[in-house]
mmCIF file of C-alpha atoms in Angstrom:
data_model
loop_
_atom_site.group_PDB
_atom_site.id
_atom_site.type_symbol
_atom_site.label_atom_id
_atom_site.label_comp_id
_atom_site.label_asym_id
_atom_site.label_seq_id
_atom_site.Cartn_x
_atom_site.Cartn_y
_atom_site.Cartn_z
ATOM 1 C CA MET A 232 27.683 30.048 8.954
ATOM 2 C CA THR A 233 26.129 26.779 7.761
ATOM 3 C CA PHE A 234 27.170 25.517 4.343
ATOM 4 C CA PHE A 235 25.102 22.346 4.217
ATOM 5 C CA SER A 236 21.482 21.282 3.920
ATOM 6 C CA ILE A 237 19.603 18.725 6.022
ATOM 7 C CA LYS A 238 16.992 16.440 4.494
ATOM 8 C CA PRO A 239 15.996 12.781 4.221
ATOM 9 C CA LEU A 240 17.826 10.745 1.611
ATOM 10 C CA PRO A 241 15.463 9.857 -1.283
ATOM 11 C CA GLU A 242 15.864 6.161 -0.422
ATOM 12 C CA SER A 243 15.344 6.742 3.312
ATOM 13 C CA ARG A 244 12.545 5.216 5.369
ATOM 14 C CA GLU A 245 11.043 7.265 8.203
ATOM 15 C CA GLY A 246 14.069 9.559 8.148
ATOM 16 C CA LEU A 247 16.725 6.820 8.169
ATOM 17 C CA PRO A 248 19.287 7.943 7.222
ATOM 18 C CA LEU A 249 19.178 11.707 7.590
ATOM 19 C CA LEU A 250 21.187 13.292 4.763
ATOM 20 C CA VAL A 251 23.507 16.215 5.491
ATOM 21 C CA GLN A 252 24.596 17.551 2.096
ATOM 22 C CA ALA A 253 27.586 19.903 1.909
ATOM 23 C CA GLU A 254 27.927 22.780 -0.515
ATOM 24 C CA ASP A 255 31.069 23.068 -2.663
ATOM 25 C CA GLY A 256 33.026 20.325 -0.843
ATOM 26 C CA ILE A 257 33.543 22.169 2.433
ATOM 27 C CA ASP A 258 36.120 20.708 4.790
ATOM 28 C CA LEU A 259 34.732 18.072 7.161
ATOM 29 C CA LEU A 260 37.016 18.926 10.062
ATOM 30 C CA ALA A 261 36.370 22.645 9.706
ATOM 31 C CA SER A 262 32.646 21.868 10.086
ATOM 32 C CA GLN A 263 32.937 19.380 12.917
ATOM 33 C CA GLN A 264 31.557 21.614 15.673
ATOM 34 C CA GLU A 265 28.342 22.333 13.790
ATOM 35 C CA LEU A 266 28.082 18.740 12.643
ATOM 36 C CA ARG A 267 28.600 17.396 16.128
ATOM 37 C CA GLU A 268 25.771 19.559 17.469
ATOM 38 C CA LEU A 269 23.503 18.517 14.609
ATOM 39 C CA ILE A 270 24.287 14.814 14.992
ATOM 40 C CA ASP A 271 23.867 14.908 18.770
ATOM 41 C CA GLN A 272 20.427 16.406 18.135
ATOM 42 C CA HIS A 273 19.249 13.921 15.505
ATOM 43 C CA LEU A 274 21.173 10.629 15.738
ATOM 44 C CA GLU A 275 19.180 8.984 18.515
ATOM 45 C CA ARG A 276 15.922 9.904 16.816
ATOM 46 C CA CYS A 277 16.630 8.775 13.256
ATOM 47 C CA GLY A 278 19.368 6.210 14.000
ATOM 48 C CA GLY A 279 21.790 7.244 11.265
ATOM 49 C CA VAL A 280 23.241 10.328 9.563
ATOM 50 C CA LEU A 281 24.859 10.364 6.115
ATOM 51 C CA LEU A 282 27.386 13.153 5.484
ATOM 52 C CA ARG A 283 27.789 13.735 1.748
ATOM 53 C CA GLY A 284 29.810 16.181 -0.308
ATOM 54 C CA PHE A 285 32.313 17.086 2.422
ATOM 55 C CA ALA A 286 36.064 17.101 1.809
ATOM 56 C CA VAL A 287 37.323 14.303 4.070
ATOM 57 C CA GLY A 288 40.724 13.222 2.761
ATOM 58 C CA GLU A 289 42.899 10.503 4.225
ATOM 59 C CA ALA A 290 42.083 7.987 6.946
ATOM 60 C CA GLU A 291 43.761 10.047 9.654
ATOM 61 C CA ARG A 292 41.356 12.929 9.035
ATOM 62 C CA PHE A 293 38.427 10.529 9.292
ATOM 63 C CA ARG A 294 39.880 9.270 12.587
ATOM 64 C CA ALA A 295 40.156 12.846 13.861
ATOM 65 C CA PHE A 296 36.529 13.541 12.958
ATOM 66 C CA ALA A 297 35.221 10.441 14.744
ATOM 67 C CA ALA A 298 37.395 11.118 17.790
ATOM 68 C CA ALA A 299 36.117 14.714 17.979
ATOM 69 C CA PHE A 300 32.798 13.426 19.304
ATOM 70 C CA GLY A 301 34.561 13.048 22.638
ATOM 71 C CA ASP A 302 34.901 9.315 23.166
ATOM 72 C CA PRO A 303 38.081 7.260 22.690
ATOM 73 C CA LEU A 304 37.925 5.107 19.583
ATOM 74 C CA LEU A 305 37.655 1.402 20.355
ATOM 75 C CA ASN A 306 39.934 -1.433 19.358
ATOM 76 C CA TYR A 307 38.325 -4.274 17.437
ATOM 77 C CA GLU A 308 38.331 -6.923 20.175
ATOM 78 C CA PHE A 309 36.732 -10.379 20.083
ATOM 79 C CA GLY A 310 35.944 -9.804 16.418
ATOM 80 C CA SER A 311 34.078 -12.306 14.290
ATOM 81 C CA THR A 312 35.397 -11.273 10.865
ATOM 82 C CA PRO A 313 38.806 -10.454 9.366
ATOM 83 C CA ARG A 314 39.779 -6.767 9.419
ATOM 84 C CA SER A 315 43.052 -4.857 9.166
ATOM 85 C CA ASN A 316 44.129 -1.879 11.227
ATOM 86 C CA VAL A 317 44.394 1.311 9.128
ATOM 87 C CA THR A 318 45.370 3.827 11.799
ATOM 88 C CA ALA A 319 44.737 4.122 15.540
ATOM 89 C CA GLY A 320 41.104 3.101 16.138
ATOM 90 C CA VAL A 321 40.316 2.777 12.413
ATOM 91 C CA TYR A 322 39.897 -0.539 10.607
ATOM 92 C CA THR A 323 38.989 -1.861 7.210
ATOM 93 C CA SER A 324 35.423 -3.033 6.816
ATOM 94 C CA THR A 325 35.004 -6.809 6.842
ATOM 95 C CA GLU A 326 37.431 -8.378 4.401
ATOM 96 C CA TYR A 327 35.125 -10.963 2.877
ATOM 97 C CA PRO A 328 35.345 -11.720 -0.862
ATOM 98 C CA PRO A 329 33.416 -9.259 -3.077
ATOM 99 C CA HIS A 330 30.851 -11.856 -4.192
ATOM 100 C CA GLN A 331 29.682 -12.528 -0.632
ATOM 101 C CA HIS A 332 26.697 -10.836 0.981
ATOM 102 C CA ILE A 333 26.999 -9.833 4.642
ATOM 103 C CA PRO A 334 23.538 -9.918 6.310
ATOM 104 C CA LEU A 335 22.168 -7.096 8.414
ATOM 105 C CA HIS A 336 23.604 -7.030 11.923
ATOM 106 C CA ASN A 337 24.371 -4.693 14.805
ATOM 107 C CA GLU A 338 28.112 -4.546 15.391
ATOM 108 C CA GLN A 339 29.216 -7.126 17.992
ATOM 109 C CA ALA A 340 25.664 -7.965 19.049
ATOM 110 C CA TYR A 341 26.946 -11.555 19.375
ATOM 111 C CA THR A 342 28.662 -10.627 22.643
ATOM 112 C CA ARG A 343 27.914 -8.790 25.891
ATOM 113 C CA GLU A 344 29.777 -5.602 24.974
ATOM 114 C CA TRP A 345 29.503 -3.473 21.864
ATOM 115 C CA PRO A 346 30.103 0.037 20.512
ATOM 116 C CA MET A 347 27.213 2.469 20.714
ATOM 117 C CA ARG A 348 28.489 4.522 17.798
ATOM 118 C CA ILE A 349 29.996 3.423 14.517
ATOM 119 C CA TRP A 350 31.275 5.426 11.546
ATOM 120 C CA PHE A 351 31.845 4.283 7.963
ATOM 121 C CA TYR A 352 33.959 6.285 5.513
ATOM 122 C CA CYS A 353 33.651 5.379 1.848
ATOM 123 C CA MET A 354 37.071 6.289 0.485
ATOM 124 C CA GLN A 355 36.308 4.579 -2.825
ATOM 125 C CA ALA A 356 32.870 3.433 -3.962
ATOM 126 C CA ALA A 357 32.718 0.163 -5.888
ATOM 127 C CA GLN A 358 32.145 0.150 -9.614
ATOM 128 C CA SER A 359 28.853 -1.603 -8.968
ATOM 129 C CA GLY A 360 27.166 -2.858 -5.801
ATOM 130 C CA GLY A 361 28.943 -2.663 -2.466
ATOM 131 C CA GLU A 362 26.187 -0.749 -0.707
ATOM 132 C CA THR A 363 25.939 -0.731 3.091
ATOM 133 C CA PRO A 364 22.210 -1.347 3.640
ATOM 134 C CA ILE A 365 20.816 -0.356 7.022
ATOM 135 C CA ALA A 366 17.668 -1.080 9.042
ATOM 136 C CA ASP A 367 15.937 0.342 12.107
ATOM 137 C CA SER A 368 16.351 -2.198 14.930
ATOM 138 C CA ARG A 369 13.323 -0.737 16.713
ATOM 139 C CA VAL A 370 11.179 -1.602 13.698
ATOM 140 C CA VAL A 371 12.661 -5.105 13.559
ATOM 141 C CA TYR A 372 11.914 -5.598 17.275
ATOM 142 C CA ARG A 373 8.263 -4.699 16.683
ATOM 143 C CA GLN A 374 7.851 -6.630 13.443
ATOM 144 C CA VAL A 375 9.304 -9.998 14.484
ATOM 145 C CA GLY A 376 6.133 -10.491 16.476
ATOM 146 C CA GLU A 377 5.397 -11.222 20.099
ATOM 147 C CA THR A 378 5.860 -15.009 19.909
ATOM 148 C CA ILE A 379 9.393 -14.894 18.509
ATOM 149 C CA ARG A 380 10.313 -11.885 20.618
ATOM 150 C CA ARG A 381 9.232 -13.554 23.856
ATOM 151 C CA ARG A 382 10.871 -16.871 23.025
ATOM 152 C CA PHE A 383 14.218 -15.299 22.157
ATOM 153 C CA SER A 384 14.253 -12.766 24.987
ATOM 154 C CA GLU A 385 13.260 -15.267 27.688
ATOM 155 C CA ARG A 386 15.612 -18.046 26.591
ATOM 156 C CA GLY A 387 18.580 -15.937 25.501
ATOM 157 C CA LEU A 388 21.238 -17.100 23.062
ATOM 158 C CA MET A 389 24.431 -19.118 23.281
ATOM 159 C CA TYR A 390 27.043 -18.422 20.605
ATOM 160 C CA VAL A 391 29.546 -21.217 19.961
ATOM 161 C CA ARG A 392 32.740 -20.442 18.058
ATOM 162 C CA ASN A 393 35.584 -22.662 16.871
ATOM 163 C CA TYR A 394 38.593 -20.728 15.673
ATOM 164 C CA GLY A 395 41.232 -21.401 13.055
ATOM 165 C CA ASN A 396 41.783 -24.718 11.271
ATOM 166 C CA GLY A 397 41.529 -22.814 8.014
ATOM 167 C CA LEU A 398 37.773 -22.498 8.472
ATOM 168 C CA ASP A 399 37.484 -19.225 10.383
ATOM 169 C CA VAL A 400 39.514 -16.409 11.891
ATOM 170 C CA ALA A 401 42.430 -17.665 14.010
ATOM 171 C CA TRP A 402 42.088 -17.174 17.755
ATOM 172 C CA GLU A 403 45.385 -15.273 17.777
ATOM 173 C CA GLN A 404 43.815 -12.638 15.525
ATOM 174 C CA VAL A 405 40.496 -12.537 17.398
ATOM 175 C CA PHE A 406 42.178 -11.993 20.782
ATOM 176 C CA ASN A 407 45.166 -10.009 19.438
ATOM 177 C CA SER A 408 47.549 -12.359 21.256
ATOM 178 C CA SER A 409 49.269 -15.713 20.820
ATOM 179 C CA ASP A 410 49.456 -16.186 24.602
ATOM 180 C CA ARG A 411 46.875 -18.657 25.904
ATOM 181 C CA ALA A 412 46.945 -17.039 29.342
ATOM 182 C CA VAL A 413 45.933 -13.695 27.813
ATOM 183 C CA VAL A 414 43.040 -15.367 26.009
ATOM 184 C CA GLU A 415 41.883 -17.135 29.169
ATOM 185 C CA ALA A 416 42.048 -13.901 31.181
ATOM 186 C CA TYR A 417 40.000 -12.066 28.557
ATOM 187 C CA CYS A 418 37.400 -14.821 28.566
ATOM 188 C CA ARG A 419 37.109 -14.814 32.358
ATOM 189 C CA ALA A 420 36.681 -11.036 32.396
ATOM 190 C CA HIS A 421 33.976 -11.163 29.717
ATOM 191 C CA GLN A 422 32.073 -14.236 30.929
ATOM 192 C CA ILE A 423 33.112 -16.362 27.968
ATOM 193 C CA GLU A 424 33.570 -20.099 28.471
ATOM 194 C CA CYS A 425 36.745 -21.214 26.686
ATOM 195 C CA GLU A 426 38.052 -24.688 25.941
ATOM 196 C CA TRP A 427 41.349 -25.727 24.354
ATOM 197 C CA LYS A 428 40.776 -28.697 22.082
ATOM 198 C CA GLU A 429 43.118 -31.614 21.477
ATOM 199 C CA ASP A 430 44.325 -30.107 18.195
ATOM 200 C CA GLY A 431 45.404 -26.927 20.002
ATOM 201 C CA GLU A 432 42.553 -24.840 18.653
ATOM 202 C CA LEU A 433 40.038 -22.938 20.749
ATOM 203 C CA ARG A 434 36.285 -23.250 21.300
ATOM 204 C CA THR A 435 34.267 -20.565 23.113
ATOM 205 C CA ARG A 436 30.684 -20.339 24.318
ATOM 206 C CA GLN A 437 28.960 -17.207 25.516
ATOM 207 C CA LEU A 438 25.445 -16.505 26.757
ATOM 208 C CA CYS A 439 24.094 -13.275 25.311
ATOM 209 C CA GLN A 440 21.018 -11.123 24.882
ATOM 210 C CA ALA A 441 18.482 -11.436 22.074
ATOM 211 C CA VAL A 442 16.925 -8.027 22.662
ATOM 212 C CA ALA A 443 18.219 -4.957 24.457
ATOM 213 C CA ARG A 444 17.065 -1.559 25.673
ATOM 214 C CA HIS A 445 18.864 1.565 24.544
ATOM 215 C CA PRO A 446 20.442 3.170 27.620
ATOM 216 C CA ARG A 447 19.473 6.737 26.656
ATOM 217 C CA THR A 448 16.330 6.579 24.507
ATOM 218 C CA GLY A 449 14.736 3.658 26.347
ATOM 219 C CA ASP A 450 13.816 2.019 23.027
ATOM 220 C CA TRP A 451 13.717 -1.764 22.829
ATOM 221 C CA VAL A 452 15.671 -3.143 19.890
ATOM 222 C CA TRP A 453 16.239 -6.504 18.223
ATOM 223 C CA PHE A 454 19.892 -7.018 19.108
ATOM 224 C CA ASN A 455 21.540 -10.298 18.232
ATOM 225 C CA GLN A 456 23.225 -12.123 15.375
ATOM 226 C CA ALA A 457 21.379 -15.439 15.596
ATOM 227 C CA HIS A 458 20.290 -15.317 11.954
ATOM 228 C CA LEU A 459 23.911 -14.687 10.917
ATOM 229 C CA PHE A 460 25.764 -17.148 13.183
ATOM 230 C CA HIS A 461 23.333 -20.021 12.764
ATOM 231 C CA VAL A 462 24.481 -22.773 10.414
ATOM 232 C CA SER A 463 21.334 -22.222 8.326
ATOM 233 C CA ASN A 464 22.839 -18.918 7.167
ATOM 234 C CA LEU A 465 25.303 -20.886 5.034
ATOM 235 C CA PRO A 466 24.425 -21.931 1.481
ATOM 236 C CA VAL A 467 23.173 -25.520 1.503
ATOM 237 C CA GLU A 468 26.189 -26.883 -0.370
ATOM 238 C CA VAL A 469 28.630 -25.134 1.986
ATOM 239 C CA ARG A 470 26.741 -26.354 5.027
ATOM 240 C CA GLU A 471 26.713 -29.941 3.780
ATOM 241 C CA SER A 472 30.414 -29.824 2.907
ATOM 242 C CA LEU A 473 31.340 -28.458 6.329
ATOM 243 C CA LEU A 474 29.350 -31.137 8.147
ATOM 244 C CA GLU A 475 31.196 -33.785 6.160
ATOM 245 C CA ILE A 476 34.478 -32.379 7.511
ATOM 246 C CA VAL A 477 33.566 -31.540 11.121
ATOM 247 C CA ASP A 478 30.939 -32.469 13.689
ATOM 248 C CA GLU A 479 28.286 -29.857 14.479
ATOM 249 C CA GLU A 480 30.034 -28.895 17.733
ATOM 250 C CA ASP A 481 33.162 -28.027 15.710
ATOM 251 C CA LEU A 482 31.488 -25.767 13.158
ATOM 252 C CA PRO A 483 33.306 -22.427 12.933
ATOM 253 C CA ARG A 484 30.268 -20.712 14.402
ATOM 254 C CA ASN A 485 26.765 -21.599 15.425
ATOM 255 C CA VAL A 486 24.130 -20.387 17.855
ATOM 256 C CA TYR A 487 21.606 -22.057 20.147
ATOM 257 C CA TYR A 488 19.076 -20.984 22.722
ATOM 258 C CA GLY A 489 20.710 -20.137 26.007
ATOM 259 C CA ASP A 490 20.092 -23.641 27.396
ATOM 260 C CA GLY A 491 21.884 -25.213 24.427
ATOM 261 C CA SER A 492 18.754 -26.394 22.625
ATOM 262 C CA PRO A 493 18.477 -25.839 18.859
ATOM 263 C CA ILE A 494 16.806 -22.772 17.394
ATOM 264 C CA GLU A 495 14.023 -23.536 14.928
ATOM 265 C CA GLU A 496 15.165 -22.689 11.405
ATOM 266 C CA SER A 497 11.643 -21.578 10.491
ATOM 267 C CA LEU A 498 11.849 -18.817 13.102
ATOM 268 C CA LEU A 499 15.201 -17.667 11.744
ATOM 269 C CA ASP A 500 13.679 -17.564 8.260
ATOM 270 C CA ASP A 501 10.882 -15.378 9.626
ATOM 271 C CA ILE A 502 13.454 -13.067 11.217
ATOM 272 C CA ARG A 503 15.388 -12.821 7.957
ATOM 273 C CA GLY A 504 12.159 -11.868 6.231
ATOM 274 C CA VAL A 505 11.534 -9.061 8.710
ATOM 275 C CA LEU A 506 15.087 -7.787 8.248
ATOM 276 C CA ALA A 507 14.621 -7.796 4.468
ATOM 277 C CA GLU A 508 11.413 -5.778 4.788
ATOM 278 C CA ALA A 509 13.113 -3.200 7.036
ATOM 279 C CA THR A 510 16.150 -2.715 4.773
ATOM 280 C CA VAL A 511 17.092 0.723 3.486
ATOM 281 C CA SER A 512 19.706 0.680 0.717
ATOM 282 C CA PHE A 513 21.436 3.521 -1.100
ATOM 283 C CA PRO A 514 24.525 3.720 -3.327
ATOM 284 C CA TRP A 515 27.746 4.967 -1.793
ATOM 285 C CA CYS A 516 29.403 8.080 -3.192
ATOM 286 C CA SER A 517 33.148 8.307 -2.697
ATOM 287 C CA GLY A 518 33.725 10.625 0.263
ATOM 288 C CA ASP A 519 30.514 9.691 2.117
ATOM 289 C CA VAL A 520 30.640 9.323 5.892
ATOM 290 C CA LEU A 521 27.825 7.354 7.533
ATOM 291 C CA MET A 522 27.383 7.556 11.299
ATOM 292 C CA LEU A 523 25.075 5.085 13.037
ATOM 293 C CA ASP A 524 23.789 4.514 16.517
ATOM 294 C CA ASN A 525 24.776 0.849 16.617
ATOM 295 C CA MET A 526 21.912 -0.205 18.871
ATOM 296 C CA LEU A 527 19.234 1.587 16.892
ATOM 297 C CA THR A 528 20.494 0.702 13.415
ATOM 298 C CA ALA A 529 21.812 -2.508 11.852
ATOM 299 C CA HIS A 530 24.062 -2.573 8.779
ATOM 300 C CA ALA A 531 25.026 -5.012 6.029
ATOM 301 C CA ARG A 532 27.103 -5.243 2.826
ATOM 302 C CA THR A 533 26.036 -6.206 -0.671
ATOM 303 C CA PRO A 534 28.273 -7.973 -3.220
ATOM 304 C CA PHE A 535 30.309 -5.708 -5.475
ATOM 305 C CA SER A 536 32.671 -5.489 -8.409
ATOM 306 C CA GLY A 537 35.705 -3.282 -8.869
ATOM 307 C CA PRO A 538 37.862 -1.735 -6.143
ATOM 308 C CA ARG A 539 36.052 -0.700 -2.965
ATOM 309 C CA LYS A 540 37.470 0.870 0.172
ATOM 310 C CA VAL A 541 35.306 1.521 3.215
ATOM 311 C CA ILE A 542 36.908 2.032 6.616
ATOM 312 C CA VAL A 543 35.328 1.950 10.053
ATOM 313 C CA ALA A 544 35.679 3.541 13.492
ATOM 314 C CA MET A 545 33.777 2.698 16.679
ATOM 315 C CA ALA A 546 33.313 4.368 20.060
ATOM 316 C CA GLN A 547 31.269 4.396 23.290
ATOM 317 C CA GLY A 548 31.638 0.851 24.558
ATOM 318 C CA HIS A 549 28.516 -0.404 26.295
ATOM 319 C CA GLY A 550 27.317 -3.724 27.660
ATOM 320 C CA LEU A 551 24.756 -5.504 29.786
ATOM 321 C CA ASP A 552 25.157 -7.396 33.032
ATOM 322 C CA LEU A 553 23.265 -10.563 32.235
ATOM 323 C CA LEU A 554 23.928 -12.426 35.441
#
């Protein structure tokens, strides 16, 4: 017997996200069979499902729910932001200071491999702010326009990362190892060019996609993090300060066209404008679980005040052979 209703969230746009509202705080795990069938039916159409009003409980129960969809939960490998492990396959959301805004992005779209599914569990909603805005990546793909779309898709993207030095995540944390040989083996296996610098720190370069096609729906999506990795994403004063300390090639992160030529900042501004127009934002309620198809739907984080605890699980690794 079903004890929940299905409807669009008032803030939703074209059904994103679909709201599944529980009655009387029914147990999430006790409902997982029905919910799995419902989500399998709707997720790849609407791109995201918000489960609200269910009794979820501790992180381990959230892990069990995500794992019940049948795919092993993924480790956070080759990450670009600081996270902490909560339980097997479950991590904190990005541990950036509360005042910082995290732009819309598809998880790990800055590399060749990414999770197809991602879950967020809001254990504690912030006192104010702290939303996780989302956007339909199919809409973004259409709205960026043919000129930008063709230029980015034909030329591809090259992400350059410099780790550590107090400016970004240490390579030991990114690769979950302090052994250089392990790092080099990972890079070879994932077609990442790596270079050990004179100061002992690491630089990597990787050629990646700008757009991608969903393996099951066939939809084309805007799928990259150029607008986020590019130095123009930094506030002007931060950018200027960094470039006084390091040369451009040593910036913690930056992105170029696949041939190494610079990306026009005006185009990135246009892309940011499209992402802003596509944004759907809604306030978290403590206990919410949001499930996204990571290729179809991008996510972000707004600044917040007060304690906030959102944890994350990912599954269904997928990637493209770009050679």
